[in-house]
């Protein structure tokens, strides 16, 4: 079906209310039409307001609006055919209060980032969903998030202190203000009186009180949070707690204040493997009596997928999974003696359980982190292993813990009855909360899905359960709210919606609906497009780490736009296909940093940069391919030419090279010609061989040393590393022909595969001779180059890692800096260099700081020269944090990243080894 053009009258009304915030291109609309759910609706436009006042102005237009932030929700509550309001882009403020006991946050702040701000105080937010790396506070509040350890005692509802709400009328209420009730009564008298009336109505009905208490003794995000009518007395507090879990249907939460909880510093974790799912569930009540912080279920199919995870331990990898199930258990405490007591009690309990494999608890941080990595990424990992062309559906229910084993047995039977293969059950067992995943083909099996849903609803409700424990009612369970609560409480919910949103403009069709088939409409059909990305389940975990997310597109959007393009071609909509193709060039290909950070966050390891490289390769004509192939054969001359160009530009009045490069870019396109700017250094020094037949290591200085001069006042890493080695008594050998060697990244990142292979062959031949057949280790002095050599299949150690392990213990630090701002790079992160960087930084400075808003700078070789706006966007938050601090020095571990951060902050960034050279100089 063709993409319908947005209504001009709607766009005009938005423009009149808040000028300049509407994004109505096909790519804008389709890129945000997709979220983590199995629903798909295309908005008329995406709106990007910057303040609560702008949101209020939008609400006063009376146009239907749906708020979206992280896009990790699974029930269809963040998609819309109307206007989609992106609150991720501008609402990210975090303010720690009262020494960490409270925190004020805006809806676009990522949960993990909030916890990072609280970590120095030993505190964290109560909700701890598996999506914490990507979900935002807007969704945490909208869905009443809970998670793996918080249960119902520390979820969003229980830990929220106050919020600032923008109501559909445009009225703004801070429920934490002393006069909140007076303001509500003055500006919204019908709403205030109606909430008090509903409070009394519910409290006077014993059956309503009984139902509500029973339902909300469980994790429960079905319908509205009617427990607020029992737990709170004043209209402002009732409203605030009704808005929690309301999925954007009652108002916009502009900010919220939370009470935090202790971040226990000690934990003991174990994976308990049982012979069957029923045996695991039967053990849960006994484990719950031992008061663990978490009891996480993994069924047999979950274990099969978990075994393939790169971080799986030996026990898990060697497990021959049949009908097994496992419980991931953890006890947490802040004091050693308390945790030791927990461990002793667990040690007495575990031998009594029907285990398939002997189990024990471990405090090992690495092993614990690996188990939680597997658990948190389980949904996306399992979904990524689904059959091609199917859609992954993740359902989410809860029952009283004693009914858990019985429900698992019935669900397993339902999977078989309805012919669902490879279905998965996992979840938060200590809370009676199960997640189960189905693989469905909506185009051919919709009747099956409808029948299964009916049977599942009956299975859960007959056991006193809830149809949505954590993920929100959304669209998927809206038709069943009345069945779960009964007519009386359903009518209370309808009245709540009418009081808050009388015109029904907020998130229509979500939470409450008149359509019995709402869960069967607007379903997402997954289109297979490219092998690099077909496993993507559109979970959005990649988005917070993507450096282009605030400029153009994210990895998820790059993938869904490829799917939309394929769908348009398949449907014969050539106009839409051409429009998407034209917009995709800059939005997705040109401004992708190809930094691979998306792969570090993706539960199934998708590196969208691989797709970008192939698409770049498809653009290249024969002349370009031959030119870059020739460059690989004559790299010494090419780098010297770049060196000369930078020297010439530096010796010329800056206005001339700036104007010249702009003119060349206008003539030949921005993707082909770098933009020279006056903050760029002169050219560097040509790399020269340093033969040493008795060398301890082969040193490959990066060609970045030739192209770019060191930062002001520094010798550059090439000289610094050689000095450090000499002081430590380590002999280096720089091979013949070094000036013409390269790690290959310039070719691979641009998609020049033939040139990349030429360079790879030259490097392999040179190293085979220089290392005496691989006997001597090889060292690279730029993190991106170290990673580039790895992509050539070569074992090369980064100079930072080599220095930390082999040189630093032999060096005497003579002087230390009082403070240091550190910028790790995307390559150093993927290479696992954090520990080595920290070790050297601690030797160099009394205090070393990585800004909490750190991310890839996106300079990405020459990407920051071709598209300076990309680096400016990627570094904006980190640069602000650096400028706000007082640091004696600034360092990174890659010359181009040093350039990017120098440009962003106005502070000179040096290679970290330059600072170590200075600290250990005689």
Short mmCIF file of C-alpha atoms in Angstrom, two decimals, residues 355-605:
data_model
loop_
_atom_site.label_atom_id
_atom_site.label_comp_id
_atom_site.label_asym_id
_atom_site.label_seq_id
_atom_site.Cartn_x
_atom_site.Cartn_y
_atom_site.Cartn_z
CA UNK A 355 19.31 -30.21 39.96
CA UNK A 356 20.64 -31.68 36.74
CA UNK A 357 24.08 -30.16 37.27
CA UNK A 358 25.81 -29.40 40.59
CA UNK A 359 25.48 -25.69 41.37
CA UNK A 360 27.27 -23.11 43.45
CA UNK A 361 27.25 -19.36 43.91
CA UNK A 362 30.02 -17.10 42.68
CA UNK A 363 31.07 -13.55 43.39
CA UNK A 364 33.33 -13.39 40.33
CA UNK A 365 32.45 -10.13 38.59
CA UNK A 366 33.28 -11.40 35.11
CA UNK A 367 31.20 -14.54 35.40
CA UNK A 368 28.28 -12.68 36.94
CA UNK A 369 28.38 -10.02 34.25
CA UNK A 370 28.38 -12.70 31.55
CA UNK A 371 25.29 -14.40 32.99
CA UNK A 372 23.39 -11.13 33.24
CA UNK A 373 24.49 -10.12 29.75
CA UNK A 374 22.97 -13.35 28.46
CA UNK A 375 19.76 -12.86 30.44
CA UNK A 376 19.25 -9.22 29.52
CA UNK A 377 19.76 -9.91 25.83
CA UNK A 378 17.71 -13.10 25.83
CA UNK A 379 14.59 -11.79 24.09
CA UNK A 380 16.47 -10.22 21.21
CA UNK A 381 18.88 -13.16 20.96
CA UNK A 382 16.06 -15.68 20.77
CA UNK A 383 14.12 -13.47 18.39
CA UNK A 384 17.22 -13.05 16.25
CA UNK A 385 17.37 -16.83 15.85
CA UNK A 386 13.77 -16.99 14.61
CA UNK A 387 12.94 -18.45 11.16
CA UNK A 388 13.35 -15.95 8.32
CA UNK A 389 10.20 -14.04 7.46
CA UNK A 390 8.53 -14.51 10.83
CA UNK A 391 7.66 -11.87 13.41
CA UNK A 392 8.70 -12.32 17.04
CA UNK A 393 5.95 -11.76 19.61
CA UNK A 394 6.85 -11.47 23.27
CA UNK A 395 3.94 -11.94 25.67
CA UNK A 396 4.17 -11.08 29.35
CA UNK A 397 1.92 -12.45 32.11
CA UNK A 398 1.97 -12.99 35.87
CA UNK A 399 0.20 -15.34 38.27
CA UNK A 400 0.61 -16.04 41.99
CA UNK A 401 3.87 -17.97 42.49
CA UNK A 402 2.10 -21.19 43.61
CA UNK A 403 0.32 -21.31 40.23
CA UNK A 404 3.51 -20.84 38.21
CA UNK A 405 4.41 -24.47 37.54
CA UNK A 406 0.87 -25.29 36.47
CA UNK A 407 0.75 -22.30 34.11
CA UNK A 408 4.07 -23.29 32.53
CA UNK A 409 2.69 -26.78 31.87
CA UNK A 410 -0.44 -25.35 30.27
CA UNK A 411 1.49 -22.89 28.12
CA UNK A 412 3.71 -25.69 26.86
CA UNK A 413 0.56 -27.58 25.94
CA UNK A 414 -0.87 -24.56 24.14
CA UNK A 415 2.31 -24.19 22.09
CA UNK A 416 1.91 -27.78 20.91
CA UNK A 417 -1.85 -27.50 20.31
CA UNK A 418 -1.46 -24.40 18.17
CA UNK A 419 1.64 -25.70 16.36
CA UNK A 420 4.11 -23.12 17.64
CA UNK A 421 7.63 -24.48 17.32
CA UNK A 422 10.72 -23.25 19.16
CA UNK A 423 8.61 -21.12 21.51
CA UNK A 424 10.48 -19.83 24.52
CA UNK A 425 9.54 -19.27 28.16
CA UNK A 426 11.65 -17.12 30.45
CA UNK A 427 11.07 -14.37 32.99
CA UNK A 428 11.12 -13.23 36.60
CA UNK A 429 10.13 -16.41 38.39
CA UNK A 430 10.21 -15.05 41.94
CA UNK A 431 7.42 -12.64 40.98
CA UNK A 432 5.35 -15.23 39.10
CA UNK A 433 6.11 -13.24 35.97
CA UNK A 434 6.60 -15.17 32.72
CA UNK A 435 7.64 -13.95 29.30
CA UNK A 436 7.09 -16.24 26.35
CA UNK A 437 7.92 -15.73 22.74
CA UNK A 438 6.15 -16.93 19.62
CA UNK A 439 7.32 -16.84 16.01
CA UNK A 440 4.37 -15.93 13.83
CA UNK A 441 3.59 -15.40 10.16
CA UNK A 442 0.75 -12.92 10.29
CA UNK A 443 0.09 -13.09 6.56
CA UNK A 444 -0.89 -16.79 6.71
CA UNK A 445 -1.48 -17.68 10.38
CA UNK A 446 -3.55 -14.85 11.86
CA UNK A 447 -6.42 -17.17 12.87
CA UNK A 448 -3.96 -19.36 14.76
CA UNK A 449 -2.63 -16.37 16.69
CA UNK A 450 -6.18 -15.24 17.54
CA UNK A 451 -7.11 -18.71 18.81
CA UNK A 452 -3.94 -19.07 20.85
CA UNK A 453 -4.51 -15.66 22.43
CA UNK A 454 -8.01 -16.65 23.57
CA UNK A 455 -6.70 -19.84 25.16
CA UNK A 456 -3.80 -18.02 26.80
CA UNK A 457 -6.10 -15.34 28.23
CA UNK A 458 -8.28 -18.01 29.82
CA UNK A 459 -5.26 -19.89 31.19
CA UNK A 460 -3.91 -16.78 32.94
CA UNK A 461 -7.15 -15.25 34.19
CA UNK A 462 -8.44 -18.58 35.53
CA UNK A 463 -5.43 -18.62 37.84
CA UNK A 464 -6.01 -15.14 39.21
CA UNK A 465 -3.30 -13.64 37.03
CA UNK A 466 -2.74 -10.57 34.90
CA UNK A 467 -2.34 -10.48 31.13
CA UNK A 468 0.34 -7.82 31.29
CA UNK A 469 2.87 -7.80 34.10
CA UNK A 470 5.53 -5.41 32.84
CA UNK A 471 5.20 -4.52 29.18
CA UNK A 472 2.04 -2.43 29.31
CA UNK A 473 -1.44 -3.06 27.90
CA UNK A 474 -0.70 -1.30 24.64
CA UNK A 475 -2.71 -2.53 21.69
CA UNK A 476 -2.01 -6.20 22.25
CA UNK A 477 -4.15 -6.61 25.39
CA UNK A 478 -6.47 -3.59 25.20
CA UNK A 479 -9.44 -5.76 24.09
CA UNK A 480 -9.10 -7.89 27.24
CA UNK A 481 -9.02 -5.23 29.97
CA UNK A 482 -12.73 -5.56 30.71
CA UNK A 483 -12.42 -9.34 30.96
CA UNK A 484 -9.60 -9.07 33.50
CA UNK A 485 -11.18 -6.42 35.76
CA UNK A 486 -14.92 -6.83 35.28
CA UNK A 487 -17.52 -4.29 34.21
CA UNK A 488 -17.41 -2.03 37.28
CA UNK A 489 -13.67 -1.40 37.35
CA UNK A 490 -13.54 -1.15 33.58
CA UNK A 491 -16.09 1.67 33.76
CA UNK A 492 -13.93 3.36 36.40
CA UNK A 493 -11.05 3.24 33.91
CA UNK A 494 -13.22 4.69 31.16
CA UNK A 495 -14.17 7.54 33.45
CA UNK A 496 -10.50 8.19 34.29
CA UNK A 497 -9.75 8.49 30.57
CA UNK A 498 -12.73 10.81 30.01
CA UNK A 499 -11.75 13.06 32.91
CA UNK A 500 -8.11 13.42 31.84
CA UNK A 501 -8.54 13.32 28.07
CA UNK A 502 -12.16 14.18 27.24
CA UNK A 503 -11.55 14.36 23.49
CA UNK A 504 -9.54 11.15 23.35
CA UNK A 505 -6.56 12.77 21.62
CA UNK A 506 -3.75 11.06 23.55
CA UNK A 507 -2.53 7.77 22.09
CA UNK A 508 -5.86 6.63 20.64
CA UNK A 509 -6.46 2.88 20.69
CA UNK A 510 -3.99 2.17 23.49
CA UNK A 511 -4.94 0.75 26.95
CA UNK A 512 -8.69 1.02 26.31
CA UNK A 513 -10.44 0.21 23.04
CA UNK A 514 -13.90 -0.50 21.68
CA UNK A 515 -12.52 -2.91 19.11
CA UNK A 516 -12.48 -6.58 20.05
CA UNK A 517 -9.97 -7.25 17.28
CA UNK A 518 -7.58 -4.38 18.04
CA UNK A 519 -4.80 -6.85 18.84
CA UNK A 520 -5.14 -8.38 15.38
CA UNK A 521 -4.86 -5.15 13.41
CA UNK A 522 -1.89 -3.11 12.14
CA UNK A 523 0.50 -6.03 12.52
CA UNK A 524 4.10 -5.82 11.36
CA UNK A 525 5.22 -8.00 8.46
CA UNK A 526 8.97 -8.51 8.43
CA UNK A 527 10.63 -8.21 5.01
CA UNK A 528 13.92 -10.01 4.40
CA UNK A 529 16.39 -7.57 2.86
CA UNK A 530 20.09 -8.22 3.55
CA UNK A 531 21.93 -11.01 5.33
CA UNK A 532 23.89 -8.49 7.42
CA UNK A 533 20.75 -7.26 9.18
CA UNK A 534 17.87 -9.71 8.64
CA UNK A 535 18.16 -10.99 12.23
CA UNK A 536 17.26 -7.52 13.57
CA UNK A 537 14.15 -7.56 15.78
CA UNK A 538 13.99 -3.75 15.93
CA UNK A 539 14.55 -3.77 19.70
CA UNK A 540 16.40 -0.43 19.66
CA UNK A 541 19.22 -1.47 21.99
CA UNK A 542 21.67 -0.06 19.43
CA UNK A 543 20.32 3.47 19.44
CA UNK A 544 21.86 5.05 22.58
CA UNK A 545 25.40 4.19 21.43
CA UNK A 546 24.99 5.42 17.84
CA UNK A 547 26.89 8.68 17.20
CA UNK A 548 24.52 9.79 14.42
CA UNK A 549 21.32 9.32 16.42
CA UNK A 550 20.69 13.04 16.90
CA UNK A 551 21.72 14.05 13.39
CA UNK A 552 20.17 11.59 10.96
CA UNK A 553 19.41 7.94 11.66
CA UNK A 554 20.18 5.13 14.09
CA UNK A 555 21.13 1.54 13.23
CA UNK A 556 17.55 0.40 13.80
CA UNK A 557 16.29 3.11 11.48
CA UNK A 558 18.88 2.24 8.85
CA UNK A 559 17.59 -1.33 8.90
CA UNK A 560 13.87 -0.56 8.91
CA UNK A 561 14.29 1.91 6.07
CA UNK A 562 15.94 -0.84 4.02
CA UNK A 563 12.92 -3.00 4.81
CA UNK A 564 10.55 -0.21 3.83
CA UNK A 565 12.47 0.32 0.60
CA UNK A 566 12.24 -3.38 -0.22
CA UNK A 567 8.51 -3.37 0.56
CA UNK A 568 7.98 -0.35 -1.71
CA UNK A 569 9.82 -2.04 -4.57
CA UNK A 570 7.87 -5.26 -4.02
CA UNK A 571 4.59 -3.32 -4.06
CA UNK A 572 5.53 -1.50 -7.25
CA UNK A 573 5.53 1.88 -5.51
CA UNK A 574 8.46 3.25 -7.46
CA UNK A 575 7.91 6.87 -6.43
CA UNK A 576 8.23 5.97 -2.76
CA UNK A 577 11.22 3.73 -3.48
CA UNK A 578 13.02 6.55 -5.28
CA UNK A 579 12.24 8.98 -2.47
CA UNK A 580 13.54 6.60 0.19
CA UNK A 581 16.64 5.77 -1.84
CA UNK A 582 17.45 9.45 -2.33
CA UNK A 583 17.06 10.28 1.36
CA UNK A 584 18.90 7.16 2.50
CA UNK A 585 22.18 8.22 0.87
CA UNK A 586 22.97 11.02 3.31
CA UNK A 587 20.81 9.95 6.25
CA UNK A 588 22.06 6.38 6.48
CA UNK A 589 25.16 5.83 4.37
CA UNK A 590 27.12 9.10 4.43
CA UNK A 591 26.58 9.80 8.13
CA UNK A 592 27.22 6.30 9.43
CA UNK A 593 30.49 6.39 11.37
CA UNK A 594 30.96 2.64 10.76
CA UNK A 595 32.29 2.57 14.31
CA UNK A 596 30.75 -0.80 15.19
CA UNK A 597 29.40 0.40 18.53
CA UNK A 598 25.97 -0.84 17.52
CA UNK A 599 27.36 -4.38 17.54
CA UNK A 600 28.49 -3.96 21.16
CA UNK A 601 24.91 -3.17 22.18
CA UNK A 602 23.03 -5.50 19.83
CA UNK A 603 22.00 -8.76 21.53
CA UNK A 604 22.53 -10.63 18.25
CA UNK A 605 25.75 -8.84 17.33
#
